[in-house]
Every structure is written in structure tokens, then in C-alpha cells.
Short mmCIF file of C-alpha atoms and ligand atoms in Angstrom, two decimals:
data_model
loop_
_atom_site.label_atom_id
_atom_site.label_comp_id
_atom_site.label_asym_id
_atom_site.label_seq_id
_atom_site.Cartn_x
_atom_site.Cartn_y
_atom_site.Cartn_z
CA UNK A 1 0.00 0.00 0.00
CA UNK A 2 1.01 3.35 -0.72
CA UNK A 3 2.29 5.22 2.30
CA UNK A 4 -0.69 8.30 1.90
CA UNK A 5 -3.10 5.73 2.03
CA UNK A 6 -2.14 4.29 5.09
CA UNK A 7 -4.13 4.96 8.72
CA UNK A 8 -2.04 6.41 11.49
CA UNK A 9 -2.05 2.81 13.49
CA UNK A 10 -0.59 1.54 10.14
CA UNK A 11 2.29 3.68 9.61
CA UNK A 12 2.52 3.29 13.58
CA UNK A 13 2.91 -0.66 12.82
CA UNK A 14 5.58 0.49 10.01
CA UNK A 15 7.57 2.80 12.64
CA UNK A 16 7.58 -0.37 14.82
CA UNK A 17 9.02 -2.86 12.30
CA UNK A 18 11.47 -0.20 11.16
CA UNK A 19 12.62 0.45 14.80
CA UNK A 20 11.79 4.59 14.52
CA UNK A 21 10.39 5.77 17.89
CA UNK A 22 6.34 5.54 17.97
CA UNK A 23 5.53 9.61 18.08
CA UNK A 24 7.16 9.32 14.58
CA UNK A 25 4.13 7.53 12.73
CA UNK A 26 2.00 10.74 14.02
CA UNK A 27 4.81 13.14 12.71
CA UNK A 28 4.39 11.39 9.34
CA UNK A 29 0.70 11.39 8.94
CA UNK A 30 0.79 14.69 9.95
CA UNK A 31 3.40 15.55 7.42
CA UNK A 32 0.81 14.00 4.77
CA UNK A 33 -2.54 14.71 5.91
CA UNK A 34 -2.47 18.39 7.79
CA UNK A 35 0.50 19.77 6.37
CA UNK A 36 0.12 18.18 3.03
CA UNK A 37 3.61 17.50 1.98
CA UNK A 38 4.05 16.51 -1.35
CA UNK A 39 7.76 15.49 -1.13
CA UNK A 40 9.59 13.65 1.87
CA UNK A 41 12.14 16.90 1.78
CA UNK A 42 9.50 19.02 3.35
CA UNK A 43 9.73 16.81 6.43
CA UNK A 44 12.22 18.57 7.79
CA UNK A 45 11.70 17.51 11.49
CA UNK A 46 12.11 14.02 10.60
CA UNK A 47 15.80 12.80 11.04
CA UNK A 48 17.69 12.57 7.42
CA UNK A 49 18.07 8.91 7.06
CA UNK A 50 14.48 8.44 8.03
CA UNK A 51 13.43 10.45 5.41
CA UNK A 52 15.95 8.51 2.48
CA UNK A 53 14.52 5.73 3.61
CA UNK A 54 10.97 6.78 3.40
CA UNK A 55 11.44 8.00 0.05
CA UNK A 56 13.27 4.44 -1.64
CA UNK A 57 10.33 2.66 -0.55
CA UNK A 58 7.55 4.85 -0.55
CA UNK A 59 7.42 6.82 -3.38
CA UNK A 60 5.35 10.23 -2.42
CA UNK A 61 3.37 11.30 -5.14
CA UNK A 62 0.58 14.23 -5.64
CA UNK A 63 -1.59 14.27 -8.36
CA UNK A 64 0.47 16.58 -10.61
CA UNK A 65 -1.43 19.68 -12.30
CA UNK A 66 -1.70 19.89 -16.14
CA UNK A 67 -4.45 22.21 -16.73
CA UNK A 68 -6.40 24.47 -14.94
CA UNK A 69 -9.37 26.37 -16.15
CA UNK A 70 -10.10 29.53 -14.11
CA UNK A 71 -13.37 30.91 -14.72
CA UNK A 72 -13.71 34.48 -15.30
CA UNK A 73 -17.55 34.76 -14.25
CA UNK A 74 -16.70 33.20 -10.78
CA UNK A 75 -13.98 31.45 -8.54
CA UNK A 76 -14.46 27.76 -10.14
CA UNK A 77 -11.36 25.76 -11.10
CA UNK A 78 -10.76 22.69 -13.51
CA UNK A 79 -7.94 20.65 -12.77
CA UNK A 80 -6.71 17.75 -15.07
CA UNK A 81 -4.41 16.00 -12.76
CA UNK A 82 -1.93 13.06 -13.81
CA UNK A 83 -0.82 10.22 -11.62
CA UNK A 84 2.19 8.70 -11.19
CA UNK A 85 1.09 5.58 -14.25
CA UNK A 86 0.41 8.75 -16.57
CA UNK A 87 -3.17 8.37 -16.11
CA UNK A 88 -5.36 11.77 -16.41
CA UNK A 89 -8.32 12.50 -13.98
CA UNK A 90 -10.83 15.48 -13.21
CA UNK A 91 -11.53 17.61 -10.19
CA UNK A 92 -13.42 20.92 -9.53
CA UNK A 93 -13.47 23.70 -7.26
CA UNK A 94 -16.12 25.56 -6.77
CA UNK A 95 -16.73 28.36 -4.52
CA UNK A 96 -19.87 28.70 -3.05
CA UNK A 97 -21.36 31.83 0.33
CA UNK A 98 -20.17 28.77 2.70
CA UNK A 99 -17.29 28.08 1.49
CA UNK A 100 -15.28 26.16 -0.80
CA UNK A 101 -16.12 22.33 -2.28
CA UNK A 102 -13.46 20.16 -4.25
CA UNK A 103 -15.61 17.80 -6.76
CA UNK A 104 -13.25 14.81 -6.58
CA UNK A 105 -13.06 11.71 -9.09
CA UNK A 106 -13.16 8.21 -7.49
CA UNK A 107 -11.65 6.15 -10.88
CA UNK A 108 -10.16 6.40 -13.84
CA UNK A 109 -12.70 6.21 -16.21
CA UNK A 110 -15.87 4.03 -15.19
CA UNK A 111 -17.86 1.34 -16.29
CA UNK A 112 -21.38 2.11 -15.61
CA UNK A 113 -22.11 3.46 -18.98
CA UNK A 114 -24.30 6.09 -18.17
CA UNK A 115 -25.49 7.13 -22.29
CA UNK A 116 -25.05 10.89 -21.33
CA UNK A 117 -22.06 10.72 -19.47
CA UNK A 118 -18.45 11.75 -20.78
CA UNK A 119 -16.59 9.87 -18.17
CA UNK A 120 -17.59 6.65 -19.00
CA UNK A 121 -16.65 6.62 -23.13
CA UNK A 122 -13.63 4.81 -22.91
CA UNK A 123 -14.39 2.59 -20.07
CA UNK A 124 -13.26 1.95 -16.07
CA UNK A 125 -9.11 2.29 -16.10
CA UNK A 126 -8.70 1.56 -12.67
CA UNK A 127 -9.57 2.34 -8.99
CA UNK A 128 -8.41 5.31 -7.21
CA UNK A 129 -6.44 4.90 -4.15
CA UNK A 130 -7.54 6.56 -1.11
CA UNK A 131 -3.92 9.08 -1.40
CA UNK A 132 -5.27 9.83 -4.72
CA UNK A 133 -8.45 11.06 -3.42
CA UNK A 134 -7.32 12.62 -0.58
CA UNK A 135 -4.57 14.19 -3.04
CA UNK A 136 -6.57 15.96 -5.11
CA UNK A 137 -7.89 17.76 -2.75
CA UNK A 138 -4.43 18.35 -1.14
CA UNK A 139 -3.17 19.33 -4.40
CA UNK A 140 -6.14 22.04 -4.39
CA UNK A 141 -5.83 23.37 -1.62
CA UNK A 142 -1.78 23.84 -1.74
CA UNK A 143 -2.23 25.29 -5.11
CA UNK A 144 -5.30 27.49 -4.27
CA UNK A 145 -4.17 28.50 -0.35
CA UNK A 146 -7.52 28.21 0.62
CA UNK A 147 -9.31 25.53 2.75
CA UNK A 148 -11.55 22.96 1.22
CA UNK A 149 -14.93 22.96 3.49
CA UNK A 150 -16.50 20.51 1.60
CA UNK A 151 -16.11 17.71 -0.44
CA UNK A 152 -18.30 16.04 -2.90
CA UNK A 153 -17.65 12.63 -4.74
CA UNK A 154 -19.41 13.46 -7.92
CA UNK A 155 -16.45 13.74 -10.16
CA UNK A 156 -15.96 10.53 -12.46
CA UNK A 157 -16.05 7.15 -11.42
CA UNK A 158 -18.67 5.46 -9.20
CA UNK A 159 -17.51 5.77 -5.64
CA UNK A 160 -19.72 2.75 -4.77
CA UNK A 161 -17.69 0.42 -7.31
CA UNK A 162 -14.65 1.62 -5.41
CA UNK A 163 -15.90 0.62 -1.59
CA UNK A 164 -12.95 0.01 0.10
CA UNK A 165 -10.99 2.55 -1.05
CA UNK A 166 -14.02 4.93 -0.73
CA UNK A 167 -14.61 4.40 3.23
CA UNK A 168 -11.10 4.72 3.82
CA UNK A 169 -11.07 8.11 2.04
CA UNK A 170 -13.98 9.02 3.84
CA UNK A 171 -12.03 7.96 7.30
CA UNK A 172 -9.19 10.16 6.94
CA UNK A 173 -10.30 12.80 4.93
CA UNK A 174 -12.78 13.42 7.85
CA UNK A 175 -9.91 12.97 10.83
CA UNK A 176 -8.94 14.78 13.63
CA UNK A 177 -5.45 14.49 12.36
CA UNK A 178 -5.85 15.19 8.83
CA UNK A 179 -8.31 17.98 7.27
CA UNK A 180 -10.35 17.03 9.83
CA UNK A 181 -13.84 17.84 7.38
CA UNK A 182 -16.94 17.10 8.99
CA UNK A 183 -18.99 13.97 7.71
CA UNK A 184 -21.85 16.09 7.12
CA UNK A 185 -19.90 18.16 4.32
CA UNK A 186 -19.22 14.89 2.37
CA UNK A 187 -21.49 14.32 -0.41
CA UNK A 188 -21.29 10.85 -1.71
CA UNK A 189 -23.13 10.57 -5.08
CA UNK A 190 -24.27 6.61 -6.58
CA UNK A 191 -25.77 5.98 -9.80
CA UNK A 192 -27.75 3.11 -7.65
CA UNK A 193 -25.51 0.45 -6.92
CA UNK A 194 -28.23 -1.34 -4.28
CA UNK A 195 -26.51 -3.88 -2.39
CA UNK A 196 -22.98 -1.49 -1.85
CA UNK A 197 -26.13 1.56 -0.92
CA UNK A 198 -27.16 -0.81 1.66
CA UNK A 199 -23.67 -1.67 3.24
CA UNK A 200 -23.30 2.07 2.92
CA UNK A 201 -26.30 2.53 5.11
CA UNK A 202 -25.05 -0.12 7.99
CA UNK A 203 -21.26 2.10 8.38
CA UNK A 204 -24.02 4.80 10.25
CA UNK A 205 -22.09 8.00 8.53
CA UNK A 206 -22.91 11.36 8.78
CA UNK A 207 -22.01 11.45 5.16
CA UNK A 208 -25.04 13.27 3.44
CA UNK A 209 -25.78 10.41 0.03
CA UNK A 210 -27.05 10.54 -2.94
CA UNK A 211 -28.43 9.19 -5.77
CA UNK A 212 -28.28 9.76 -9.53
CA UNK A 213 -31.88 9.24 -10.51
CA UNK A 214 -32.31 10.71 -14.10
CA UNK A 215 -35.77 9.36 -14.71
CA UNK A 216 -39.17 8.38 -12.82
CA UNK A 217 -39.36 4.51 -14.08
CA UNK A 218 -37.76 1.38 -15.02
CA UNK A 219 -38.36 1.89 -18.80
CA UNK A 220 -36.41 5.24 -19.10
CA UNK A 221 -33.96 4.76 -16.72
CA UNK A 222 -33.25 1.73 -18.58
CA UNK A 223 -32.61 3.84 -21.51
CA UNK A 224 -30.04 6.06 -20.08
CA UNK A 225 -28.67 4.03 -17.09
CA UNK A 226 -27.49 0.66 -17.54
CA UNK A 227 -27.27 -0.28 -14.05
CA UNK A 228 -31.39 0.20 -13.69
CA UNK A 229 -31.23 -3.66 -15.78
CA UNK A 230 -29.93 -4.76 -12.94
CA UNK A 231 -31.61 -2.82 -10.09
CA UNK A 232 -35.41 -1.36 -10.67
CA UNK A 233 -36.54 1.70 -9.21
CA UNK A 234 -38.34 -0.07 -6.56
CA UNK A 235 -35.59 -1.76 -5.44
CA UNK A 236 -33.78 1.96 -5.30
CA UNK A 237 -36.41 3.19 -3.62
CA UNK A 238 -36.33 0.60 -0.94
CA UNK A 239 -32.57 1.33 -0.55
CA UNK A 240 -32.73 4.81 -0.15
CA UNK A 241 -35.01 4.46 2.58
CA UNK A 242 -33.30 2.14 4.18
CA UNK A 243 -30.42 4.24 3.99
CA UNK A 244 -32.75 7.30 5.50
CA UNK A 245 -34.18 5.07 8.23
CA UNK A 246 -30.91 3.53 9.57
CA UNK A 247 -28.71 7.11 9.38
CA UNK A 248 -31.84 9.61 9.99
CA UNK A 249 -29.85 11.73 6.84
CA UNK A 250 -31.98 12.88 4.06
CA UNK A 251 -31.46 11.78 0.67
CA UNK A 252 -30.51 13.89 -2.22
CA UNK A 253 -31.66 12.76 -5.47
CA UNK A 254 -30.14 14.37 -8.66
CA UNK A 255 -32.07 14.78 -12.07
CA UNK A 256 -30.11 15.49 -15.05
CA UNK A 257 -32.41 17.07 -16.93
CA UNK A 258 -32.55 16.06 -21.22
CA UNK A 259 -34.83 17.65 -23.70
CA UNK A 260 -37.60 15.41 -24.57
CA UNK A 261 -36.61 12.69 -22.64
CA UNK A 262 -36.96 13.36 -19.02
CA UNK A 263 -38.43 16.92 -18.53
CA UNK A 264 -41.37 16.11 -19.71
CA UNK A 265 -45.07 17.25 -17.63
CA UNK A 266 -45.79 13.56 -17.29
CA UNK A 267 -42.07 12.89 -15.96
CA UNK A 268 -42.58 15.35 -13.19
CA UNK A 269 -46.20 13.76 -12.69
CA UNK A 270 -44.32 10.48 -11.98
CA UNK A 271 -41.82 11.45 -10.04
CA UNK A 272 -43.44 13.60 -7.85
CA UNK A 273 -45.79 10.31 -7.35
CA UNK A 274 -42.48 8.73 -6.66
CA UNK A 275 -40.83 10.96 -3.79
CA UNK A 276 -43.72 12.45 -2.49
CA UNK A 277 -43.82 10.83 0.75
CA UNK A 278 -39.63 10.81 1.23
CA UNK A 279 -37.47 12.63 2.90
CA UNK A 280 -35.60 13.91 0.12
CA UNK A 281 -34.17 16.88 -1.49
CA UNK A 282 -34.31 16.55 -5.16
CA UNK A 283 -31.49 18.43 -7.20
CA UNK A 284 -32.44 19.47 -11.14
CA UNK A 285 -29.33 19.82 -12.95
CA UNK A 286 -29.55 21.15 -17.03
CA UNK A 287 -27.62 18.23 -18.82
CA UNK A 288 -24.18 18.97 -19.90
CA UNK A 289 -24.04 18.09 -23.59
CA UNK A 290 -20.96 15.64 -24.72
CA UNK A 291 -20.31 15.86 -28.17
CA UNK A 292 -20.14 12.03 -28.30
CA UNK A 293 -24.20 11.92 -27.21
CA UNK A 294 -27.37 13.72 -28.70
CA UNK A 295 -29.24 14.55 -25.74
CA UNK A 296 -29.97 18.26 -25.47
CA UNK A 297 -30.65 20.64 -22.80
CA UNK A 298 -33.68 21.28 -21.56
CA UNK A 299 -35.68 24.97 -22.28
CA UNK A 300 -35.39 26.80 -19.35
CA UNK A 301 -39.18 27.18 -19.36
CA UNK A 302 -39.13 23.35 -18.71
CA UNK A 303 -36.59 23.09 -16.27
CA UNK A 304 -39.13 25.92 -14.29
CA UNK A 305 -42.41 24.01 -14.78
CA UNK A 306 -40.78 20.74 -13.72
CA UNK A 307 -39.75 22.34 -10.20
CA UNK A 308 -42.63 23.66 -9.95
CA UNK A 309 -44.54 20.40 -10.35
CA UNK A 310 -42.43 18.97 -7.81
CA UNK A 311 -42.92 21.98 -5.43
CA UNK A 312 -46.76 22.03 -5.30
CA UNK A 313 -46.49 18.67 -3.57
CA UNK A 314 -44.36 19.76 -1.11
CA UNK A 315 -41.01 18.07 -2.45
CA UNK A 316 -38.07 20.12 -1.91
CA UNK A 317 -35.88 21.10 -5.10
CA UNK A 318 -33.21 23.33 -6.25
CA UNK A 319 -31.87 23.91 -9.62
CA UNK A 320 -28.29 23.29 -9.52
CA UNK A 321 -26.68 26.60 -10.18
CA UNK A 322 -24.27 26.74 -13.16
CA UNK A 323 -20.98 27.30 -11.71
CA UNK A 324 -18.16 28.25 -14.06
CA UNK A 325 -20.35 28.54 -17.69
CA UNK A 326 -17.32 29.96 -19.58
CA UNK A 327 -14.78 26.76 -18.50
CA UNK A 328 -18.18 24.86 -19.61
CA UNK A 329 -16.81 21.15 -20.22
CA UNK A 330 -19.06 18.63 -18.87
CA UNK A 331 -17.60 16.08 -16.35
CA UNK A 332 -14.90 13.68 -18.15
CA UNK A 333 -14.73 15.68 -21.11
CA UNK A 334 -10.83 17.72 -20.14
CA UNK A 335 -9.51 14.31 -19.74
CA UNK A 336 -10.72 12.68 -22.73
CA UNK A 337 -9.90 15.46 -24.94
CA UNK A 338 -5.90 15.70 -23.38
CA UNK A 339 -5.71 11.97 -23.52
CA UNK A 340 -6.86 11.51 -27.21
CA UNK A 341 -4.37 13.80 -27.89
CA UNK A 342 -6.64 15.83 -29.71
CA UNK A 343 -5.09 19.06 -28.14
CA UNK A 344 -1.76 18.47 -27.55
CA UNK A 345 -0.91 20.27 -24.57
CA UNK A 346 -3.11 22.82 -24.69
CA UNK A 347 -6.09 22.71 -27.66
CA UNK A 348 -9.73 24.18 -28.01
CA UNK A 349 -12.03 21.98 -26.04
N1 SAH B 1 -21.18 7.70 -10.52
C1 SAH B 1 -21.74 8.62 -9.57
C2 SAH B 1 -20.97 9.90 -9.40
C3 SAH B 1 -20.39 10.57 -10.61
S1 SAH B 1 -21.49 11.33 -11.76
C4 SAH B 1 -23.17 8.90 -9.90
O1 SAH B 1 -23.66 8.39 -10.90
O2 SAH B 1 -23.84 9.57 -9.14
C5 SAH B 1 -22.04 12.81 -10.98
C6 SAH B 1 -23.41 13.27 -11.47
O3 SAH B 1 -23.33 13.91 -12.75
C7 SAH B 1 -24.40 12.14 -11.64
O4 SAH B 1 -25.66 12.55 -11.20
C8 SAH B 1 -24.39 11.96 -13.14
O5 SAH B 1 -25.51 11.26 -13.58
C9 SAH B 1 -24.32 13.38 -13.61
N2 SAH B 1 -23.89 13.57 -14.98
C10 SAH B 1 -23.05 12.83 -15.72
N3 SAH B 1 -22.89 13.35 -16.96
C11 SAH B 1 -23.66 14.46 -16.99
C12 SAH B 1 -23.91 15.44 -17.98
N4 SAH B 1 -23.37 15.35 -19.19
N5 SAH B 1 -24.73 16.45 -17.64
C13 SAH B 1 -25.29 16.54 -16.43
N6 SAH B 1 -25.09 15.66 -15.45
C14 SAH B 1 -24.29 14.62 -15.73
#
């Protein structure tokens, strides 16, 4: 394992088998996780030899900036970062009234085919490791100077096909001795991977979750979400609450809204019908268009009436406010564009 992925007790195991007094293991994590050293040379309280050592066998690597997109409108950020195999991945900053949230990507690629969805084009590449989470928001938040508040896993990648790694981001991203960000600021977003929901449910988390619902019924969401063949709506539904009953969080549910195909009156009708009687906050979100796909945004006149349906019975929705409109590349679209080499280093996207 990677040495930034490791929990405090294990580097305190590794300080014991390497014979280095205990209160190093906290010096190191500390190093990593609240000071967020990118090289062992920074350490500079840690004895020499220590520190040659460290670095032969535990390479230190943070996600290594190739682009950023600044908007000029407001304070978002694009970052294309590349790992230490080469491979490219996507994060966001956005700056909201309380405070500042790193969109972070949980794989390379992903493999749940989503038919609107950039990110999943070319595939699932591999897992993230929990340091490569946690690094791009370390890498942010060197670069930037400015504390990450929150932190939402909505980048690419489904977090839920990446468990393991996942909870242990969540762990340390969220300890005393690291950034030390509170569950509650964590947004955890699933296309509707049921069983891995469920186990998600039983950790207790403060973590607020949510779910990528995109249409009201089996038929549609079968259409643009490949994962509702193997998981109906029902069984989603009976998941989410499940997930509300055993952490008393609410559930967010986001609807990418496509002309024609989802924002229809009778759409709204349905799922209105459908969250009704949940405890739920329901997020409308005006599709991204990816060249690769045809679906279009929806009329703003749609995207009103549609809340509006949803509002009269109570539900509560927002429409996601477009951050960053000029540096306008929908999610997994930077990365495919550098990687296919269509730019270069640098082209029109
Ligand atoms: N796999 C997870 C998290 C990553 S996707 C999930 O499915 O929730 C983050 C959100 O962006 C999801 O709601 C996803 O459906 C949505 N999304 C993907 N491509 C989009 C696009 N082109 N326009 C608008 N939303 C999109």
C-alpha cells in the first residue's frame, strides 16, 4: 500500500518494524494529511536517514497539475491532474457563500455506462487509491491556499464500485489528524448500486448520500442508465429508505435534466408520485451536452415548470446553479480530450 493511504495505526505498525520511535508515525501522517507535503524533503523535522529511507520505498506522489481552467464569471477551477502511471483524472473547485467544495473523481474512467455521461466513453481504467483522493484535494488546496470545506464525490467514477478505497477516504479525509472535514460536508453521489447503498447505510455516517436518478421509471432509466437492468426503481427506492431510516440523513436525489426525454409534464407527474412521501431533497441539474451523445438541454421554461410540479407537492428542489459557464466542459470531457491527444498540450475543447 502506498504510504498516503495508510491509517495512522498503520504507519505506527511500520515505525515499529522499522525500529523509529512511535511519536514518529503521528509526525508522518501529519506531514501528509495536515501539512500536506508533497515530497519527503518538506519533512524537515524528521531525522535525514528516516526520510531517504521513506522516500526508496515509498514513493510520495501528488496528483500533478496539467491544466487548470479559471473561470472568469466566478472562482471555479478545472484541474486535469496526472498520476504517477500517466493516467489523467478530473476535479473541480467551486466556490460557493459557505465556502469552498473540491468535486473529486473516485476512478479512472468508469464502467457504468451512463449514455449521457463523458466519463464513462472509454471505459473503467482503474480504482483510485484513497492518497489519490485525498490528493486531489491536497493538491487544491496547496495550489489554491484556501481551505476545502466541503467535499463532494461526484467527479468521475462510481464511488460505490470503489468501496474500500471509498470508506477509507472518507475515514481520513474526515480525521482529527488530517483535514479534519466534517462527515456532514461529504457528499457521496451513486448511480444506484443497491446492495454497496445498503452496506453504505449499515457504516451509520454522517455522510449526506445521494443518488443519480435521471428518470421516474424502469423503462427510461433503462434507456439512459445501464445499471437500472440490474436494479429497478423499486428496489432503489427501498434502498434509499433504508439508507434514510438507519442514518436519519436525508437523501438527495439528482435529475439530469434532457430535452424530450426526461423533462417532460408527465415525468414530473411520476416522479413527484415517486418521492412524495420521502425525505428527500431533489437536485435538477440542465444536462451537460458531450459531443459524443445527442441529448440536449432542456428549455429553461421546462426546467421551471418541472420544479414547480415537484414543489406544489411539497417536495423540496433546487436547480443546480451553473458554476463556471465559460470553463463549460461537462464532467470527463478535459480528460478525454488531453488523452486523445486531440489538443496536444493545450487545444480548443
Ligand atoms: N457515478 C456517480 C458519481 C459521478 S457522476 C453517480 O452516478 O452519481 C455525478 C453526477 O453527474 C451524476 O448525477 C451523473 O448522472 C451526472 N452527470 C453525468 N454526466 C452528466 C452530464 N453530461 N450532464 C449533467 N449531469 C451529468
Amino acid at each position: 500500500m502506498d504510504i498516503g493511504s495508510m491509517t495512522i495505526e498503520e504507519i505506527g505498525a511500520l515505525a515499529k518494524q522499522k525500529g523509529w520511535p512511535a511519536f514518529r508515525a503521528k509526525q508522518v501522517y501529519g506531514w501528509l494529511h495536515k501539512k500536506l507535503a508533497a515530497s519527503y524533503d518538506e519533512m524537515t523535522d524528521l531525522p535525514k536517514a528516516m526520510r531517504e529511507d521513506l522516500a526508496a520505498e515509498y514513493p510520495l506522489w501528488m496528483p500533478q497539475k496539467v491544466v487548470v481552467l479559471a473561470s472568469k464569471i466566478d472562482e471555479t477551477r478545472k484541474y486535469l491532474f496526472r498520476l504517477a502511471d500517466g493516467n489523467m483524472i478530473e476535479s473541480v473547485r467551486m466556490k460557493y457563500r459557505h465556502g469552498n467544495s473540491v468535486c473529486i473523481s473516485s476512478q479512472v474512467g468508469c464502467r457504468m455506462g451512463c449514455t449521457f455521461c463523458a466519463s464513462t466513453l472509454g471505459g473503467l481504467v482503474r480504482n483510485l487509491t484513497p492518497y489519490e483522493m485525498l490528493g486531489q484535494i491536497y493538491a487544491i488546496t496547496r495550489e489554491t491556499g484556501e481551505r476545502v470545506d466541503n467535499v463532494v464525490v461526484m467527479g468521475t467514477g462510481e464511488p460505490l464500485d470503489n468501496y474500500d478505497n471509498l470508506l477509507r477516504f472518507i475515514a481520513m479525509i474526515t480525521d482529527g489528524n488530517g483535514l479534519n472535514i466534517s462527515q456532514r460536508n461529504v457528499t457521496v453521489s451513486t448511480c444506484g448500486l443497491v446492495p454497496a447503498l445498503r452496506r453504505l447505510a449499515d457504516e451509520k455516517l454522517a455522510i449526506t448520500p445521494a443518488i443519480s436518478l435521471h428518470a421516474p421509471n424502469d423503462e427510461l432509466r433503462k434507456r439512459l442508465m445501464p445499471v437500472a437492468n440490474s436494479f429497478s426503481v423499486a428496489e432503489l427506492m427501498e434502498a434509499a429508505d433504508y439508507y434514510v431510516e438507519t442514518t436519519g440523513r436525508r437523501m438527495s436525489f439528482e435529475y439530469s435534466l434532457m430535452e424530450g426525454v426526461n423533462d417532460t409534464p408527465s415525468c414530473a407527474r411520476e416522479l413527484t408520485k415517486l418521492l412524495r412521501h420521502r425525505k428527500c431533497h431533489v437536485n435538477l441539474i440542465p444536462i451537460n451536452p458531450v459531443k459524443e451523445r445527442e441529448y440536449r438541454r432542456s428549455h429553461v421554461t421546462n426546467v421551471l415548470q418541472f420544479q414547480k410540479t415537484l414543489e406544489n407537492e411539497g417536495i423540496n428542489v433546487t436547480i443546480r446553479r451553473e458554476l463556471g459557464s465559460d470553463i463549460d466542459a461537462a464532467c470527463g470531457q478535459l480528460r478525454r480530450h488531453y488523452e486523445s491527444g486531440a489538443g496536444g498540450e493545450g487545444g480548443e475543447l
